[in-house]
Short mmCIF file of C-alpha atoms and ligand atoms in Angstrom, two decimals:
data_model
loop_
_atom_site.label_atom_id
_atom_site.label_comp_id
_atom_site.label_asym_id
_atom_site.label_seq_id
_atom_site.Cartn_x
_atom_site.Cartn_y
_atom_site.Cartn_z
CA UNK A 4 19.85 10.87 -9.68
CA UNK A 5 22.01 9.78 -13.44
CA UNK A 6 20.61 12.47 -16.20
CA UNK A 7 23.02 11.39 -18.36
CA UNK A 8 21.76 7.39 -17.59
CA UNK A 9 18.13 8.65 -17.69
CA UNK A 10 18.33 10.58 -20.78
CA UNK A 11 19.70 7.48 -22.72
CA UNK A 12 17.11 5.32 -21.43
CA UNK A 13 14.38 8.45 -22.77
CA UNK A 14 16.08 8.08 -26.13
CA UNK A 15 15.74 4.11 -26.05
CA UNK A 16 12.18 4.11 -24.82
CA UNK A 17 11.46 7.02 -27.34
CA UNK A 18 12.54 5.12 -30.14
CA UNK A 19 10.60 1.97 -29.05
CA UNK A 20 7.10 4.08 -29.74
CA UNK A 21 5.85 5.00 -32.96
CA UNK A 22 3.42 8.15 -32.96
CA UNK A 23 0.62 5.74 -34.19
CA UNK A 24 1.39 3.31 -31.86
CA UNK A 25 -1.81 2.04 -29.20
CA UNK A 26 0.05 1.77 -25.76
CA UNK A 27 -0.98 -0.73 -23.05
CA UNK A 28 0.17 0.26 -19.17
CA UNK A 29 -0.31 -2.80 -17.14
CA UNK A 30 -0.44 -2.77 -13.37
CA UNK A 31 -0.16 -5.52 -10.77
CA UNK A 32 -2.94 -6.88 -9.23
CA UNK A 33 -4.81 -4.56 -7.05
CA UNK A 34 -2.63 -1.94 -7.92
CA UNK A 35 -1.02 0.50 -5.49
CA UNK A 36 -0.27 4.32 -5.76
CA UNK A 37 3.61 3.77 -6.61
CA UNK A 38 1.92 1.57 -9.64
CA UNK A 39 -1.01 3.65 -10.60
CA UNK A 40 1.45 7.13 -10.21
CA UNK A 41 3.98 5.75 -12.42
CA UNK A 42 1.42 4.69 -14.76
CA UNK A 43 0.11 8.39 -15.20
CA UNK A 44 3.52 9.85 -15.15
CA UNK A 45 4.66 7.08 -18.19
CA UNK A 46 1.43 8.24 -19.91
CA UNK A 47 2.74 12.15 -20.07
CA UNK A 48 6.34 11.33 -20.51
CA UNK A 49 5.02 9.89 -24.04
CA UNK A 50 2.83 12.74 -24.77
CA UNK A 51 -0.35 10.06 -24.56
CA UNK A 52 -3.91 10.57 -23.39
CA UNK A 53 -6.05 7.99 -21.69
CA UNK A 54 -7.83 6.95 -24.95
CA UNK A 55 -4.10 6.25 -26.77
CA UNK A 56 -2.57 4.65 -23.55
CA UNK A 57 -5.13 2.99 -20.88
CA UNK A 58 -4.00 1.62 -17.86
CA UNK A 59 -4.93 -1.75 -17.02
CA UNK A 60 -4.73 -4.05 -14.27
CA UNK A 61 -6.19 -8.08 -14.26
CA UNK A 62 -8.03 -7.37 -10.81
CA UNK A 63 -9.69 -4.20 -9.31
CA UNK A 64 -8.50 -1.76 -6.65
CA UNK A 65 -9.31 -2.88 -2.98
CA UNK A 66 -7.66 -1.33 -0.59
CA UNK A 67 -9.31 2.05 0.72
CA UNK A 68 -6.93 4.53 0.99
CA UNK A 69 -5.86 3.66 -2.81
CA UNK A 70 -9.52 3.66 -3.94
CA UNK A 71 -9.88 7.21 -2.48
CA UNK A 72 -7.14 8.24 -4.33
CA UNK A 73 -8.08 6.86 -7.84
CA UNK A 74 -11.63 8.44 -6.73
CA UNK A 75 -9.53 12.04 -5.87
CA UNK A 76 -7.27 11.88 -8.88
CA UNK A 77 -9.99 10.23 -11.04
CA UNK A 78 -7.43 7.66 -12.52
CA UNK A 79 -8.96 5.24 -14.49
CA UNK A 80 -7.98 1.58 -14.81
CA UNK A 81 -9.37 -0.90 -17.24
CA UNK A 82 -10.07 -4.71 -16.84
CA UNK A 83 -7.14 -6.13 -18.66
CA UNK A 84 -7.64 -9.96 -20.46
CA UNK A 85 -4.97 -11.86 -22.71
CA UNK A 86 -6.82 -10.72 -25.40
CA UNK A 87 -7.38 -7.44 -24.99
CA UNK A 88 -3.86 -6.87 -24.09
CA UNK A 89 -3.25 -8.81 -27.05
CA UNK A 90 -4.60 -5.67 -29.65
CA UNK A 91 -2.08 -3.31 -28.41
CA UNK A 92 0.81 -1.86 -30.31
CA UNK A 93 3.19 -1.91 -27.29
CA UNK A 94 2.61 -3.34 -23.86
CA UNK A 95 4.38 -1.77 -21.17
CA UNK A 96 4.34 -2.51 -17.12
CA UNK A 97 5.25 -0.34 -14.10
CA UNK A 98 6.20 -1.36 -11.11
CA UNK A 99 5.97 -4.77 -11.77
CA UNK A 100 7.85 -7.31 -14.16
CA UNK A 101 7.11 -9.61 -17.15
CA UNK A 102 7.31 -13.33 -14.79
CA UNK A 103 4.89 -11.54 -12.04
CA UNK A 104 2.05 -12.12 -14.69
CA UNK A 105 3.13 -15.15 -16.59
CA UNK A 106 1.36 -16.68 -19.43
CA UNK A 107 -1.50 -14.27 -18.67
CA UNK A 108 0.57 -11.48 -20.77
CA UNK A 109 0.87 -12.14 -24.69
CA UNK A 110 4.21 -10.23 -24.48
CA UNK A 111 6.15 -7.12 -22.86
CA UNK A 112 7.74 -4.40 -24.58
CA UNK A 113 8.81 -1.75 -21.92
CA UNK A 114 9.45 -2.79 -18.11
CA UNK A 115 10.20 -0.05 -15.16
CA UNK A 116 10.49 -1.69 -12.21
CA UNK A 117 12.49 -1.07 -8.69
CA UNK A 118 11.24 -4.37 -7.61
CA UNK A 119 14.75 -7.02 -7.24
CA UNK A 120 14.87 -10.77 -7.56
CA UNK A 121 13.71 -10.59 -10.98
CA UNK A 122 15.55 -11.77 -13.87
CA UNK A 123 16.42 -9.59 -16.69
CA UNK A 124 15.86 -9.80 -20.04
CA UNK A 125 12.17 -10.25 -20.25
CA UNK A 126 11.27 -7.07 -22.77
CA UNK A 127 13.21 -4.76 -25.32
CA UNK A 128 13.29 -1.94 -22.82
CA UNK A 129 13.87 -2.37 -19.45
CA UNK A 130 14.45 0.06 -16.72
CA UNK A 131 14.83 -1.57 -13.45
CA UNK A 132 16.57 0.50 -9.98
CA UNK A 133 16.00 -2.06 -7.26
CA UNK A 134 17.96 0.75 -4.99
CA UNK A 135 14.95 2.89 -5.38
CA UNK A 136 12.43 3.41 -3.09
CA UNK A 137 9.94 3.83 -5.46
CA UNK A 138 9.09 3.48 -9.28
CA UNK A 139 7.33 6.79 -8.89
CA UNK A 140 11.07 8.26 -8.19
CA UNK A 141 12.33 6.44 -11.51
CA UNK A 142 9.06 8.15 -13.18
CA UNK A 143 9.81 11.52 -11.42
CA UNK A 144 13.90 11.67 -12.40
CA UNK A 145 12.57 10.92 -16.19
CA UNK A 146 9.90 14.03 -16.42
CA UNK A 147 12.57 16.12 -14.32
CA UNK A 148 15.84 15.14 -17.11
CA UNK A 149 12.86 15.49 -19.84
CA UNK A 150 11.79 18.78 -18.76
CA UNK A 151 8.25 17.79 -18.67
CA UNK A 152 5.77 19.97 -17.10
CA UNK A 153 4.43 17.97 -13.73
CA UNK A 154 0.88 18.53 -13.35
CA UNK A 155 -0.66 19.04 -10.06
CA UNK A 156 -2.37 16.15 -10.10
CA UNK A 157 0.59 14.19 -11.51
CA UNK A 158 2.57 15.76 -8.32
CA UNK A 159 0.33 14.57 -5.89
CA UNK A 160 -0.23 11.31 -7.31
CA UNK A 161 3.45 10.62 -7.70
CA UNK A 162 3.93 12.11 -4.29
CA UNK A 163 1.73 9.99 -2.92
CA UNK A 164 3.36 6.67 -4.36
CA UNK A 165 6.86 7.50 -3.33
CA UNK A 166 5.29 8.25 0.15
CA UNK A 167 3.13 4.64 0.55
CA UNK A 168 6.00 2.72 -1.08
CA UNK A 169 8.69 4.27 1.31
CA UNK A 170 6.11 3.63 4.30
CA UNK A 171 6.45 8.02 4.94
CA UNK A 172 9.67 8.03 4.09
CA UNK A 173 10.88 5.77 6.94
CA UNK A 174 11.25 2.54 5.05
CA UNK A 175 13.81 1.58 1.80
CA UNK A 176 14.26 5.29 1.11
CA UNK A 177 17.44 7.28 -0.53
CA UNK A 178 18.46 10.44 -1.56
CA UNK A 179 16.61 9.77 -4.76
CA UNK A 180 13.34 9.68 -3.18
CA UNK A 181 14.16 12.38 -1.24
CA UNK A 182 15.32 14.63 -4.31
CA UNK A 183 12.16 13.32 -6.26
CA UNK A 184 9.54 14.56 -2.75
CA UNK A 185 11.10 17.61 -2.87
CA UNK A 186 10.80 18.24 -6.58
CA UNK A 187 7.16 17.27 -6.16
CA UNK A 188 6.85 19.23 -2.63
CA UNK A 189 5.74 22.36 -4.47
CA UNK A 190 3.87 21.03 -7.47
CA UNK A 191 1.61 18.78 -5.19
CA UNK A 192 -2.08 19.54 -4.40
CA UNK A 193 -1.82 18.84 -0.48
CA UNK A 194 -4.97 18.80 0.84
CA UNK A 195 -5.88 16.25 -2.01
CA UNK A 196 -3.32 14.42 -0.14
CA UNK A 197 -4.79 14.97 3.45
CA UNK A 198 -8.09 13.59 2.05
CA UNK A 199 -6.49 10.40 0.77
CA UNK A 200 -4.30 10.02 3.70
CA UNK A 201 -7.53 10.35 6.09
CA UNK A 202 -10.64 8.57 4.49
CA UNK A 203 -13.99 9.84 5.56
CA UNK A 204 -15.59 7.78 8.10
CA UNK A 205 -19.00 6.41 7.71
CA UNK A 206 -21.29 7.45 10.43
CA UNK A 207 -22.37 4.66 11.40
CA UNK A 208 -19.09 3.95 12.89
CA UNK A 209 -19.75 6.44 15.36
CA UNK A 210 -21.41 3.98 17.12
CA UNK A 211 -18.92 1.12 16.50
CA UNK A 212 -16.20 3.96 18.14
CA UNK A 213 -18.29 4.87 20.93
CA UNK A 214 -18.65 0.96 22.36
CA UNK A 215 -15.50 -0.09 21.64
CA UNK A 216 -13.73 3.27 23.30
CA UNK A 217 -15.63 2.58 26.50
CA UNK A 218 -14.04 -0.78 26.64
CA UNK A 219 -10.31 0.71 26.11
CA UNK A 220 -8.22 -0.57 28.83
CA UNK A 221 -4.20 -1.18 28.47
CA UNK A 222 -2.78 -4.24 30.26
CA UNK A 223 0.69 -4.59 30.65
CA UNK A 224 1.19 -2.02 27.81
CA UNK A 225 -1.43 -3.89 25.71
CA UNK A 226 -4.71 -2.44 24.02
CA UNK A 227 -7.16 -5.39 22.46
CA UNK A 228 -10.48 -4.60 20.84
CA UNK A 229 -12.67 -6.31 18.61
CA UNK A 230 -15.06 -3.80 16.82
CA UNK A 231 -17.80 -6.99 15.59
CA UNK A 232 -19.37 -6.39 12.11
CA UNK A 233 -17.06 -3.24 10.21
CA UNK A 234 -18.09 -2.08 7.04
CA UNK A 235 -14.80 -1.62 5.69
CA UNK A 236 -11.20 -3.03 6.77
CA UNK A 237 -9.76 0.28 6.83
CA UNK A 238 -11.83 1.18 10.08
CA UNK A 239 -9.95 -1.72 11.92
CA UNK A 240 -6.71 -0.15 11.02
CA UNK A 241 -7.32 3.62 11.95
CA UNK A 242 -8.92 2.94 15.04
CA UNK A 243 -5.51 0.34 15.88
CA UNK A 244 -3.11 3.80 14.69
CA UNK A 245 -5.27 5.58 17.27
CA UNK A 246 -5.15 3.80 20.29
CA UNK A 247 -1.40 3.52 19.70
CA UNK A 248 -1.45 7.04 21.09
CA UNK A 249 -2.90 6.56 24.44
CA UNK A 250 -0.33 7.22 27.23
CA UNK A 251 1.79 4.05 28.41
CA UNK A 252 0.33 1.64 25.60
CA UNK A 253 3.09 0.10 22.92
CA UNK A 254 1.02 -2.95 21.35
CA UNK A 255 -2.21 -2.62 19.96
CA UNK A 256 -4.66 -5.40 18.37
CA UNK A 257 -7.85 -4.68 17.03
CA UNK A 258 -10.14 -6.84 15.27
CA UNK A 259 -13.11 -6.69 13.17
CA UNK A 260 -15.43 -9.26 11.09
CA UNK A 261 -15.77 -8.33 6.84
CA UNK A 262 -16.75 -10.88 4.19
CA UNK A 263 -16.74 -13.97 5.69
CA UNK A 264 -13.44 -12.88 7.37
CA UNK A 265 -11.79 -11.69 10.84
CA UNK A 266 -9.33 -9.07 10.32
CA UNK A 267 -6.97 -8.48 12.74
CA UNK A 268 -4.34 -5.40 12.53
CA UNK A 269 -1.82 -5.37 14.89
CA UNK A 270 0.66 -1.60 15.37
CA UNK A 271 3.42 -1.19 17.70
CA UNK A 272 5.44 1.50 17.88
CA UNK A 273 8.44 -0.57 16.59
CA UNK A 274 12.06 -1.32 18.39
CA UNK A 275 10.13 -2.69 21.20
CA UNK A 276 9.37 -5.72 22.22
CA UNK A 277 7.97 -8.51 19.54
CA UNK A 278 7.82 -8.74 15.55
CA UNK A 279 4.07 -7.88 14.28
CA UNK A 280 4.92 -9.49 11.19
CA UNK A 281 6.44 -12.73 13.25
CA UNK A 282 3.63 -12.76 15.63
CA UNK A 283 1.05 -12.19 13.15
CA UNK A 284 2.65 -15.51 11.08
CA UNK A 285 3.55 -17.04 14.12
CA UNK A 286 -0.15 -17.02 15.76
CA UNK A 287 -2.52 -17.09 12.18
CA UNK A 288 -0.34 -18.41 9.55
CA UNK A 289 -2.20 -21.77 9.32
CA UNK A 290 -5.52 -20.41 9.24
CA UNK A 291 -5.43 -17.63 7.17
CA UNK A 292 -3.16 -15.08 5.70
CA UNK A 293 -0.88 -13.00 8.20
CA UNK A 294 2.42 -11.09 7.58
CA UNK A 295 3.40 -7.30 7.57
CA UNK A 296 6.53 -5.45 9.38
CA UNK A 297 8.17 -5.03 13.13
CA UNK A 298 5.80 -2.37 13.85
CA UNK A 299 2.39 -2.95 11.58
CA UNK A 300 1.49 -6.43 10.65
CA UNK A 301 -1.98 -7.63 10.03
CA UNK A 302 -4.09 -10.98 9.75
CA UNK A 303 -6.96 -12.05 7.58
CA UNK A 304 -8.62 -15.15 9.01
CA UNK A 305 -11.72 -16.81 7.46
CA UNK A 306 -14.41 -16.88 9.91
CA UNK A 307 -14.83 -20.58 8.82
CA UNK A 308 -11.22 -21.67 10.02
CA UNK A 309 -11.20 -19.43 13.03
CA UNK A 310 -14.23 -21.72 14.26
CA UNK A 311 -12.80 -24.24 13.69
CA UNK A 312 -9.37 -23.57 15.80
CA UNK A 313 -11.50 -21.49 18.37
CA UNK A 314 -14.59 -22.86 18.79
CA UNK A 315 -16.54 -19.92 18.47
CA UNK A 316 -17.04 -16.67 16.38
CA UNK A 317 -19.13 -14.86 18.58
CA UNK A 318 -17.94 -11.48 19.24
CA UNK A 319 -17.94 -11.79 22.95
CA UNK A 320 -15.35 -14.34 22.96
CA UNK A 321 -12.98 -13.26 20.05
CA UNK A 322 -11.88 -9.89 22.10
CA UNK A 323 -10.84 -12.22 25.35
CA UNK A 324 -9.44 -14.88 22.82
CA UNK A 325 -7.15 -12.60 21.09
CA UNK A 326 -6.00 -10.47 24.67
CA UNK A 327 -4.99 -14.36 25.55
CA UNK A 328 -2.66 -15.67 22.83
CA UNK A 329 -0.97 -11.96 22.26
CA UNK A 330 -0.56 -11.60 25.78
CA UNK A 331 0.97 -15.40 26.10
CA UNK A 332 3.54 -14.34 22.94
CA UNK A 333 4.68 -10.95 24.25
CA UNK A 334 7.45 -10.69 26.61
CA UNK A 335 6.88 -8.64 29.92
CA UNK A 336 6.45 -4.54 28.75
CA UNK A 337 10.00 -3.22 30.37
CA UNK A 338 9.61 -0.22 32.86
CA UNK A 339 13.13 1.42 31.23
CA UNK A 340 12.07 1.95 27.55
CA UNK A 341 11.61 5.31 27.92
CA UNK A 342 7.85 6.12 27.72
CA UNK A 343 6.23 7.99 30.57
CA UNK A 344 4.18 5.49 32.28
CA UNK A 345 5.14 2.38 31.04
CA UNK A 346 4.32 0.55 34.82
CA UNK A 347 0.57 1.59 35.16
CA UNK A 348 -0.71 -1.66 34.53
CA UNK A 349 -4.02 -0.73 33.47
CA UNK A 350 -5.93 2.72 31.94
CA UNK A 351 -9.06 1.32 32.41
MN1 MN B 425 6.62 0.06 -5.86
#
């Protein structure tokens, strides 16, 4: 944390604002909690309301863990357009920078951003800590030097973003983000967070769980399921983070079918053996869009282009499919890596 730096960056972005002045907070696309939590917390470090100062963002929330949480924390965002945006007094942008939007912004007039590779210059005020975790930190250190009152549902929110940006605190994270969690520990409202961080199921997939579980069986270390029709993406993911627990497994793949689409999430429990991210490229990159991190890496594959690289989309041949090419890019799972019964070849 620099008070002194983040008190004469308050008196800049102060002096930017006029009382009258309509504010416009623009978000990236789909926005995330570190976005939509720095948004709020800009909102009360100028004293503004949601009528003065709406937050905007070109394209809707998607993922389901952040639309719980602007559900929880009733955050509203607005459809922003050129011209809309083009009414406003002042336009500023959180975690995210002037060239991410391009010509769809008329202008920019205050930037906070921990995002690097940016060029600088692009508005009068700009605020950007590319050693931060977060922009939720930057957003925390300025009510904290301000004195501002946090709100509990400001604390939670901003909690929150530090937390997803920071992957838990594992990934990117410094003392600053530490010092901001801990400021926020207190304030926060945490079983709002549980909620958020566990989305209800719907019961209907009580039935997706119960098939697929009686088909859990770990080769080599390896746990492959595909769920058929899901009615939300999230499912594929949650039920991946649980099998990761089962005794002796460290690879799991689980797949599901969603708009025209196969997802496929992919956890490990990371320092092992194979890249998710790589793999995930490696094995889908030409049909679809794959990427992610060592340990949790996922794949969105139109049905279409699956078809036409596999032959088939019929669930009874994707599971087998899948347990084929992950099993042909793994290496062998190695008996000395430490977990308990890393030799049983199969749990089934
Ligand atoms: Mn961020």
């Amino acid at each position: 944390m620099d008070p002194a730096y983040t008190k004469q960056k308050l008196r800049e972005l102060r002096s930017l604002v006029n009382d009258g002045d309509r504010i416009a907070i623009l978000l990236q696309d789909d926005p995330d909690p570190d976005a939509m939590s720095s948004a709020m917390a800009l909102r009360t470090l100028l004293g503004r309301n949601k009528l003065t100062t709406p937050i905007f963002s070109f394209t809707p929330v998607t993922r389901p863990e952040n639309r719980t949480m602007v559900h929880l924390l009733e955050i509203e965002i607005t459809p922003a357009s050129t011209e809309t945006l083009a009414e406003f007094d002042r336009i500023a942008m959180v975690d995210v920078e002037p060239p991410y939007f391009g010509p769809r912004i008329p202008r920019a007039d205050i930037v906070i951003d921990h995002h690097p590779g940016y060029p600088s210059g692009n508005a009068p005020f700009e605020d950007v800590r590319v050693k931060y975790g977060s922009t939720a930190t930057i957003m925390t250190e300025y009510l904290i030097t301000d004195e501002q009152h946090i709100s509990e549902r400001l604390a939670t929110a901003l909690m929150y973003g530090i937390r997803s940006d920071t992957v838990m605190l594992s990934r990117r994270v410094t003392d600053d983000d530490w010092q901001a969690f801990m400021h926020l520990y207190p304030l926060a409202n945490l079983s709002l967070l549980r909620q958020i961080d566990r989305p209800e199921f719907p019961l209907s997939f009580a039935r997706v769980l119960s098939r697929a579980m009686a088909r859990v069986s770990a080769r080599d270390g390896l746990i492959v399921l595909h769920l058929g029709r899901v009615e939300r993406d999230d499912l594929v993911v949650q039920l991946a983070e649980l099998c990761l627990q089962f005794e002796g497994v460290d690879w799991v793949i689980v797949s599901g079918k969603l708009d025209g689409n196969l997802t496929i999430a992919l956890r490990n429990h990371g320092g092992g053996r194979g890249n998710a991210g790589e793999i995930a490229k490696r094995l889908f990159g030409e049909i679809g869009s794959a990427g992610g991190h060592r340990d949790m890496a996922r794949a969105v594959i139109p049905l279409r282009a699956w078809r036409r690289r596999e032959g088939s989309t019929r669930d009874s041949t994707i599971e087998p499919r899948l347990r084929e090419l992950f099993t042909a890019e793994l290496p062998a799972q190695e008996t000395a890596d430490g977990r308990p019964s890393a030799n049983g070849k199969s749990a089934s």
